[in-house]
Coordinates of C-alpha atoms in Angstrom, one line a residue:
Chain A
X1 CA 0.0 0.0 0.0
X2 CA 2.7 2.4 1.0
X3 CA 4.8 1.3 -2.0
X4 CA 1.9 2.2 -4.4
X5 CA 1.5 5.5 -2.7
X6 CA 5.2 6.3 -3.0
X7 CA 5.2 5.2 -6.6
X8 CA 2.4 7.6 -7.5
X9 CA 4.2 10.3 -5.6
X10 CA 7.4 9.8 -7.6
X11 CA 5.4 9.7 -10.8
X12 CA 3.7 13.0 -9.9
X13 CA 7.1 14.5 -9.1
X14 CA 8.4 13.4 -12.5
X15 CA 5.3 14.9 -14.2
X16 CA 5.7 18.1 -12.3
X17 CA 9.3 18.3 -13.5
X18 CA 8.2 17.9 -17.1
X19 CA 5.5 20.5 -16.6
X20 CA 7.7 23.1 -14.9
X21 CA 10.3 22.8 -17.6
X22 CA 7.7 24.5 -19.8
X23 CA 7.0 27.4 -17.4
X24 CA 9.7 29.9 -18.0
X25 CA 11.6 30.0 -21.3
X26 CA 12.6 32.1 -24.2
X27 CA 9.9 32.8 -26.8
X28 CA 9.6 34.3 -30.2
X29 CA 6.9 35.0 -32.8
X30 CA 6.4 33.0 -35.9
X31 CA 4.1 33.8 -38.9
X32 CA 1.6 31.4 -40.3
X33 CA 3.6 30.0 -43.2
X34 CA 6.9 30.8 -41.7
X35 CA 9.5 28.2 -41.0
X36 CA 12.0 28.8 -38.2
X37 CA 15.2 26.8 -38.2
X38 CA 17.8 26.4 -35.5
X39 CA 21.2 24.9 -36.0
X40 CA 22.9 22.7 -33.5
X41 CA 26.5 21.7 -34.1
X42 CA 27.1 18.6 -32.0
X43 CA 29.4 15.6 -31.8
X44 CA 27.9 12.1 -32.4
X45 CA 26.0 10.2 -29.8
X46 CA 24.7 13.3 -28.2
X47 CA 21.1 13.6 -27.1
X48 CA 19.0 16.6 -27.7
X49 CA 15.7 17.3 -26.0
X50 CA 13.5 20.1 -27.3
X51 CA 10.4 21.5 -25.5
X52 CA 8.0 23.9 -27.1
X53 CA 4.7 25.5 -26.1
X54 CA 2.6 27.7 -28.4
X55 CA 0.2 30.6 -27.7
X56 CA -2.1 32.3 -30.2
X57 CA -3.0 36.0 -30.1
X58 CA -6.7 36.5 -29.2
X59 CA -8.0 39.7 -30.8
X60 CA -11.0 40.1 -28.5
X61 CA -9.1 39.7 -25.3
X62 CA -6.0 41.3 -26.8
X63 CA -3.6 38.9 -25.2
X64 CA -1.9 35.6 -25.9
X65 CA -3.8 32.6 -24.9
X66 CA -2.8 28.9 -25.2
X67 CA -3.4 27.8 -28.7
X68 CA -6.6 26.0 -29.7
X69 CA -6.8 22.3 -30.4
X70 CA -5.9 21.3 -33.9
X71 CA -3.2 23.9 -34.1
X72 CA 0.0 21.9 -34.1
X73 CA 3.6 22.4 -35.0
X74 CA 5.5 20.4 -37.5
X75 CA 9.0 19.5 -36.3
X76 CA 11.7 18.4 -38.8
X77 CA 15.2 17.5 -37.9
X78 CA 17.9 17.1 -40.5
X79 CA 21.4 15.6 -39.9
X80 CA 24.6 17.0 -41.4
X81 CA 24.1 15.0 -44.6
X82 CA 20.7 16.6 -45.1
X83 CA 18.9 13.4 -44.3
X84 CA 15.7 13.8 -42.3
X85 CA 16.0 12.0 -38.9
X86 CA 12.9 13.2 -37.3
X87 CA 9.8 14.5 -39.0
X88 CA 6.7 14.6 -36.9
X89 CA 3.7 16.7 -36.1
X90 CA 3.0 17.5 -32.5
X91 CA 0.2 19.4 -30.8
X92 CA 0.2 22.9 -29.5
X93 CA 2.7 21.7 -26.8
X94 CA 5.3 19.2 -27.6
X95 CA 8.6 17.6 -26.7
X96 CA 10.9 16.0 -29.2
X97 CA 14.1 14.0 -28.6
X98 CA 16.7 12.7 -30.9
X99 CA 20.3 11.4 -30.7
X100 CA 22.9 12.3 -33.2
X101 CA 24.7 9.5 -35.1
X102 CA 27.0 11.7 -37.2
X103 CA 28.9 14.7 -35.9
X104 CA 28.1 18.0 -37.4
X105 CA 25.4 20.6 -38.0
X106 CA 21.9 19.4 -37.3
X107 CA 19.0 21.6 -38.3
X108 CA 15.8 21.7 -36.3
X109 CA 13.0 23.3 -38.2
X110 CA 9.6 24.3 -36.8
X111 CA 6.5 25.5 -38.7
X112 CA 2.9 25.5 -37.9
X113 CA 0.5 23.1 -39.6
X114 CA -2.4 25.5 -39.7
X115 CA -4.6 24.9 -42.7
X116 CA -7.2 27.4 -41.8
X117 CA -5.6 30.7 -42.7
X118 CA -8.2 32.7 -40.7
X119 CA -7.0 31.1 -37.5
X120 CA -4.1 33.4 -37.2
X121 CA -6.2 36.4 -38.0
X122 CA -3.2 38.4 -39.1
X123 CA -1.5 37.9 -35.8
X124 CA 1.5 35.9 -34.9
X125 CA 2.0 32.6 -33.1
X126 CA 4.1 32.8 -29.9
X127 CA 6.4 29.9 -29.5
X128 CA 8.2 29.1 -26.3
X129 CA 11.2 27.0 -27.1
X130 CA 13.8 25.3 -25.0
X131 CA 16.5 23.1 -26.4
X132 CA 18.8 21.1 -24.1
X133 CA 21.9 19.5 -25.5
X134 CA 24.1 16.7 -24.1
X135 CA 24.6 16.8 -20.4
X136 CA 21.9 19.4 -19.8
X137 CA 19.4 17.0 -21.3
X138 CA 19.9 14.6 -18.4
X139 CA 17.2 14.4 -15.8
X140 CA 19.2 13.9 -12.6
X141 CA 16.2 13.3 -10.4
X142 CA 15.2 10.4 -12.6
X143 CA 18.7 9.0 -12.6
X144 CA 19.0 9.3 -8.8
X145 CA 15.7 7.4 -8.4
X146 CA 16.5 4.8 -11.0
X147 CA 20.0 3.9 -9.8
X148 CA 19.4 4.7 -6.1
X149 CA 22.3 7.1 -5.8
X150 CA 23.3 9.1 -2.8
X151 CA 23.9 12.8 -3.0
X152 CA 27.6 12.5 -3.5
X153 CA 27.2 9.7 -6.0
X154 CA 24.8 11.9 -8.0
X155 CA 27.2 14.8 -8.0
X156 CA 30.0 12.6 -9.2
X157 CA 27.7 11.2 -11.9
X158 CA 27.0 14.7 -13.1
X159 CA 30.8 15.3 -13.3
X160 CA 31.2 12.1 -15.3
X161 CA 28.5 13.2 -17.7
X162 CA 30.1 16.6 -18.2
X163 CA 33.6 15.1 -18.8
X164 CA 32.0 12.7 -21.3
X165 CA 30.5 15.6 -23.2
X166 CA 33.9 17.4 -23.2
X167 CA 35.6 14.4 -24.5
X168 CA 33.1 13.9 -27.4
X169 CA 33.4 17.6 -28.3
X170 CA 37.3 17.2 -28.4
X171 CA 37.0 14.3 -30.8
X172 CA 34.7 16.2 -33.0
X173 CA 37.1 19.2 -32.9
X174 CA 39.9 16.9 -34.2
X175 CA 37.7 15.8 -37.1
X176 CA 36.7 19.4 -37.9
X177 CA 40.3 20.6 -37.8
X178 CA 41.2 17.9 -40.3
X179 CA 38.5 19.2 -42.7
X180 CA 39.7 22.7 -42.2
X181 CA 43.3 21.7 -43.0
X182 CA 42.1 19.8 -46.1
X183 CA 40.3 22.9 -47.4
X184 CA 43.3 25.1 -46.8
X185 CA 45.6 22.7 -48.5
X186 CA 43.3 22.5 -51.5
X187 CA 43.2 26.3 -51.7
X188 CA 47.0 26.4 -51.5
X189 CA 47.3 23.8 -54.4
X190 CA 44.8 25.7 -56.5
X191 CA 46.6 29.0 -56.0
X192 CA 49.9 27.4 -56.9
X193 CA 48.6 25.8 -60.1
X194 CA 46.8 28.9 -61.1
X195 CA 49.9 31.0 -60.9
X196 CA 51.9 28.6 -63.1
X197 CA 49.1 28.2 -65.6
X198 CA 48.6 32.0 -65.8
X199 CA 52.2 32.6 -66.5
X200 CA 52.3 30.0 -69.2
X201 CA 49.1 31.3 -70.8
X202 CA 50.5 34.9 -70.8
X203 CA 53.8 33.9 -72.3
X204 CA 52.2 31.7 -75.0
X205 CA 49.7 34.4 -75.9
X206 CA 52.4 37.0 -76.1
X207 CA 54.5 34.8 -78.5
X208 CA 51.4 34.0 -80.6
X209 CA 50.4 37.6 -80.9
X210 CA 53.8 38.7 -82.1
X211 CA 54.2 35.9 -84.6
X212 CA 50.7 36.3 -86.0
X213 CA 51.1 40.1 -86.3
X214 CA 54.5 39.8 -87.9
X215 CA 53.2 37.4 -90.5
X216 CA 50.2 39.6 -91.1
X217 CA 52.3 42.7 -91.6
X218 CA 54.7 40.8 -93.9
X219 CA 51.7 39.7 -96.0
X220 CA 50.5 43.3 -96.1
X221 CA 54.0 44.4 -97.2
X222 CA 54.3 46.9 -94.4
X223 CA 57.4 45.3 -92.8
Chain B
X1 CA 13.2 0.5 -4.5
X2 CA 11.7 3.7 -3.1
X3 CA 13.6 3.7 0.2
X4 CA 15.1 7.1 -0.8
X5 CA 11.6 8.6 -0.7
X6 CA 10.8 6.9 2.7
X7 CA 9.8 10.2 4.3
X8 CA 7.2 12.5 2.8
X9 CA 9.3 15.5 3.9
X10 CA 12.1 14.5 1.5
X11 CA 9.5 14.0 -1.2
X12 CA 8.2 17.5 -0.6
X13 CA 11.7 18.9 -0.9
X14 CA 12.2 17.1 -4.2
X15 CA 8.9 18.7 -5.3
X16 CA 10.1 22.1 -4.3
X17 CA 13.4 21.6 -6.2
X18 CA 11.4 20.7 -9.3
X19 CA 9.4 23.9 -8.9
X20 CA 12.7 25.9 -8.7
X21 CA 14.0 24.2 -11.8
X22 CA 11.3 25.9 -13.8
X23 CA 12.2 29.4 -12.8
X24 CA 15.9 29.6 -13.7
X25 CA 16.9 28.6 -17.2
X26 CA 19.5 29.4 -19.8
X27 CA 18.9 29.4 -23.5
X28 CA 21.5 28.8 -26.1
X29 CA 20.4 28.9 -29.8
X30 CA 22.0 29.2 -33.2
X31 CA 19.7 30.5 -36.0
X32 CA 20.0 31.8 -39.5
X33 CA 19.2 35.5 -40.0
X34 CA 18.3 36.2 -43.7
X35 CA 19.3 39.5 -45.3
X36 CA 17.1 42.6 -44.4
X37 CA 15.6 40.6 -41.5
X38 CA 15.2 41.2 -37.8
X39 CA 14.7 38.4 -35.3
X40 CA 13.5 39.2 -31.7
X41 CA 13.4 37.0 -28.7
X42 CA 11.5 37.6 -25.4
X43 CA 11.9 36.4 -21.9
X44 CA 10.0 37.1 -18.7
X45 CA 12.4 37.9 -16.0
X46 CA 11.9 38.5 -12.3
X47 CA 13.4 41.6 -10.6
X48 CA 16.8 41.1 -9.2
X49 CA 17.9 38.3 -11.4
X50 CA 21.4 38.5 -12.8
X51 CA 21.3 37.8 -16.6
X52 CA 24.0 37.5 -19.3
X53 CA 23.5 37.9 -23.0
X54 CA 26.3 36.6 -25.2
X55 CA 26.3 36.5 -29.0
X56 CA 28.6 35.6 -31.8
X57 CA 28.2 35.7 -35.6
X58 CA 29.2 32.4 -37.0
X59 CA 29.0 32.7 -40.8
X60 CA 28.0 35.3 -43.4
X61 CA 29.3 38.4 -45.0
X62 CA 31.5 40.6 -42.8
X63 CA 30.5 38.5 -39.7
X64 CA 28.7 41.3 -38.0
X65 CA 25.2 42.0 -36.7
X66 CA 23.2 44.7 -34.9
X67 CA 22.0 43.7 -31.4
X68 CA 19.6 45.5 -29.1
X69 CA 18.3 44.7 -25.6
X70 CA 15.3 46.4 -24.2
X71 CA 13.6 46.2 -20.8
X72 CA 9.8 45.9 -20.2
X73 CA 9.3 49.7 -20.5
X74 CA 11.2 49.9 -23.8
X75 CA 14.3 51.5 -22.4
X76 CA 17.3 50.3 -24.4
X77 CA 19.8 48.6 -22.0
X78 CA 22.3 47.6 -24.7
X79 CA 22.6 48.6 -28.3
X80 CA 25.5 47.9 -30.6
X81 CA 25.7 48.1 -34.4
X82 CA 27.7 45.7 -36.6
X83 CA 29.3 43.8 -33.8
X84 CA 31.0 40.4 -34.3
X85 CA 31.0 39.2 -30.7
X86 CA 29.9 40.6 -27.4
X87 CA 28.9 39.7 -23.9
X88 CA 26.6 41.9 -21.7
X89 CA 25.6 41.3 -18.1
X90 CA 22.8 43.1 -16.3
X91 CA 20.6 42.8 -13.3
X92 CA 16.9 43.0 -13.9
X93 CA 15.6 46.2 -12.4
X94 CA 12.0 45.5 -13.3
X95 CA 9.6 42.6 -13.5
X96 CA 8.4 41.8 -17.0
X97 CA 9.3 40.8 -20.5
X98 CA 12.7 41.7 -21.7
X99 CA 13.3 41.7 -25.5
X100 CA 16.5 41.4 -27.5
X101 CA 16.7 41.6 -31.2
X102 CA 19.3 40.8 -33.8
X103 CA 19.1 42.8 -37.0
X104 CA 20.7 42.1 -40.4
X105 CA 18.8 45.0 -42.1
X106 CA 22.0 46.7 -43.2
X107 CA 22.9 43.8 -45.4
X108 CA 21.6 43.4 -48.9
X109 CA 22.3 39.8 -49.8
X110 CA 24.2 37.9 -47.1
X111 CA 22.5 35.5 -44.7
X112 CA 24.1 35.4 -41.3
X113 CA 24.2 32.6 -38.8
X114 CA 24.0 34.0 -35.2
X115 CA 24.7 32.2 -32.0
X116 CA 23.4 33.6 -28.7
X117 CA 23.5 32.4 -25.1
X118 CA 21.0 34.1 -22.7
X119 CA 21.6 33.0 -19.1
X120 CA 18.9 34.0 -16.6
X121 CA 19.8 33.5 -12.9
X122 CA 22.0 30.7 -11.7
X123 CA 21.8 27.0 -12.5
X124 CA 19.2 25.1 -10.5
X125 CA 20.5 23.0 -7.6
X126 CA 21.0 19.4 -8.5
X127 CA 18.6 18.2 -5.8
X128 CA 17.3 19.5 -2.5
X129 CA 19.8 19.7 0.3
X130 CA 18.3 18.9 3.6
X131 CA 21.2 20.4 5.5
X132 CA 21.7 23.4 3.2
X133 CA 22.2 25.7 6.2
X134 CA 25.2 23.7 7.2
X135 CA 28.4 23.8 5.1
X136 CA 29.0 21.2 2.4
X137 CA 31.5 18.4 3.2
X138 CA 34.9 18.6 1.7
X139 CA 34.0 16.0 -1.0
X140 CA 30.8 17.9 -1.9
X141 CA 32.5 21.3 -2.2
X142 CA 35.3 19.7 -4.3
X143 CA 32.5 18.3 -6.5
X144 CA 31.0 21.8 -6.8
X145 CA 34.2 23.4 -7.7
X146 CA 35.0 20.7 -10.3
X147 CA 31.5 21.2 -11.7
X148 CA 32.0 25.0 -12.1
X149 CA 35.4 24.4 -13.7
X150 CA 33.9 21.9 -16.2
X151 CA 31.1 24.3 -17.0
X152 CA 33.7 27.0 -17.9
X153 CA 35.6 24.4 -20.0
X154 CA 32.4 23.6 -21.9
X155 CA 31.8 27.3 -22.4
X156 CA 35.3 27.8 -23.8
X157 CA 34.8 24.8 -26.0
X158 CA 31.7 26.3 -27.4
X159 CA 33.4 29.6 -28.2
X160 CA 36.3 27.7 -29.8
X161 CA 33.9 25.7 -31.9
X162 CA 32.2 28.9 -33.1
X163 CA 35.5 30.5 -34.0
X164 CA 36.6 27.4 -35.8
X165 CA 33.4 27.3 -37.7
X166 CA 33.9 30.9 -38.7
X167 CA 37.5 30.2 -39.8
X168 CA 36.4 27.2 -41.7
X169 CA 33.6 29.1 -43.4
X170 CA 36.0 31.8 -44.5
X171 CA 38.5 29.2 -45.8
X172 CA 35.8 27.4 -47.8
X173 CA 34.7 30.8 -49.2
X174 CA 38.2 31.5 -50.2
X175 CA 38.6 28.2 -51.9
X176 CA 35.5 28.6 -54.1
X177 CA 36.5 32.2 -54.9
X178 CA 40.0 31.1 -56.0
X179 CA 38.5 28.4 -58.2
X180 CA 36.0 30.8 -59.9
X181 CA 38.6 33.5 -60.2
X182 CA 41.2 31.2 -61.9
X183 CA 38.7 30.1 -64.5
X184 CA 37.3 33.6 -65.0
X185 CA 40.7 35.2 -65.5
X186 CA 41.8 32.5 -67.9
X187 CA 38.8 33.2 -70.1
X188 CA 39.2 37.0 -69.9
X189 CA 42.9 36.7 -70.9
X190 CA 42.1 34.6 -73.9
X191 CA 39.2 36.8 -75.0
X192 CA 41.1 40.0 -74.6
X193 CA 44.2 38.8 -76.4
X194 CA 42.3 37.4 -79.4
X195 CA 40.2 40.5 -79.7
X196 CA 43.3 42.7 -79.6
X197 CA 44.7 40.9 -82.6
X198 CA 41.4 41.0 -84.4
X199 CA 41.0 44.7 -83.8
X200 CA 44.6 45.5 -85.0
X201 CA 44.0 43.5 -88.1
X202 CA 40.7 45.3 -88.8
X203 CA 42.5 48.7 -88.6
X204 CA 45.0 47.7 -91.3
X205 CA 42.4 46.0 -93.5
X206 CA 40.2 49.1 -93.7
X207 CA 43.1 51.4 -94.5
X208 CA 44.1 49.1 -97.4
X209 CA 40.7 49.2 -99.0
X210 CA 40.4 53.0 -98.7
X211 CA 43.8 53.6 -100.2
X212 CA 43.0 51.4 -103.2
X213 CA 39.7 53.1 -103.7
X214 CA 41.3 56.5 -103.6
X215 CA 44.0 55.3 -106.0
X216 CA 41.7 54.1 -108.7

């Protein structure tokens, strides 16, 4: 009996956590057919959790109210190779999660799925957005409950997660530096070849011009 | 399994911690700002909270953007034009919605990618601390200082990543420009030299015909 009560208490705690993560966050305005994209440059095997909440401008009450049913947001996530890894429609409030499998620039795009153009009534949709990357995406209360960790163990666990993230970022940095170096070397090669080719073209054209004109003037009996 | 939540008091404190979690957040986003566009973000802040806005232009044009931060009454707290990177800390003097905008209106055809990090308040505590009034143990305070150090390492890594992305974007731009310029200049050289010869020939051909006409 007590165990059941405790379980429901823990569940409500977790639910509250999810709810309160929506409470205070950054927001921006989006037009009806507008698509807003955010870029996340992340190493591989990194988890990203995004939370959003929408509000629609009510002309009568002149304030922003929670959006009506049926007004959802379409979330599309593309990986660095432009392949779509998440493409789903959520309601007026949603939470999306994905884990990167290739390091690089991932693009998270949001647009509203409103088909009734009068719904917006010339106003804008207010979108509260919160994107947590890597270690910030971890829910420590959940981890503590699941693995039965003491306070000190949980703190050390957080440090381990942070160091993990740093290590992944360093690996990604090495890969990016290699790409940068390849681009620079290619530019170097191109500049070198171009200088040689340009000199050869100039000399060849000069010789051709003089020879051609000389034979032309000889034919015209001016030389 | 739920021995940790043996007492309802602990459970209440966990609940309280969750409540606190919602009130202090930091947002870090990278977005694309098209030419002649302005993008604004808003956040509701409680009075007395220490906030930091940091931004950096990652790619595009001359790597600069206009930034403006306003308080709920519309007073401009921070305004800079054509800045590449800046960091601004302020303490909220009023309750309400603070607005900050990035503008690319001075640019005619370059899209810019802008990164910003808006920290509001401090990070939430990891969990409730029953004996918060008493000092942390040596182990715990060591953990806290390591955590802060690692946070600043991650922060430096982010800034390094952005600088590297900027450098790489410039290098790739340079590479394409060199390629196009080489081909373009080769074509121009050939066209100009051939037309020079043709033009010269045409001068002498005309003179020849006019002299013969006059002669006969």
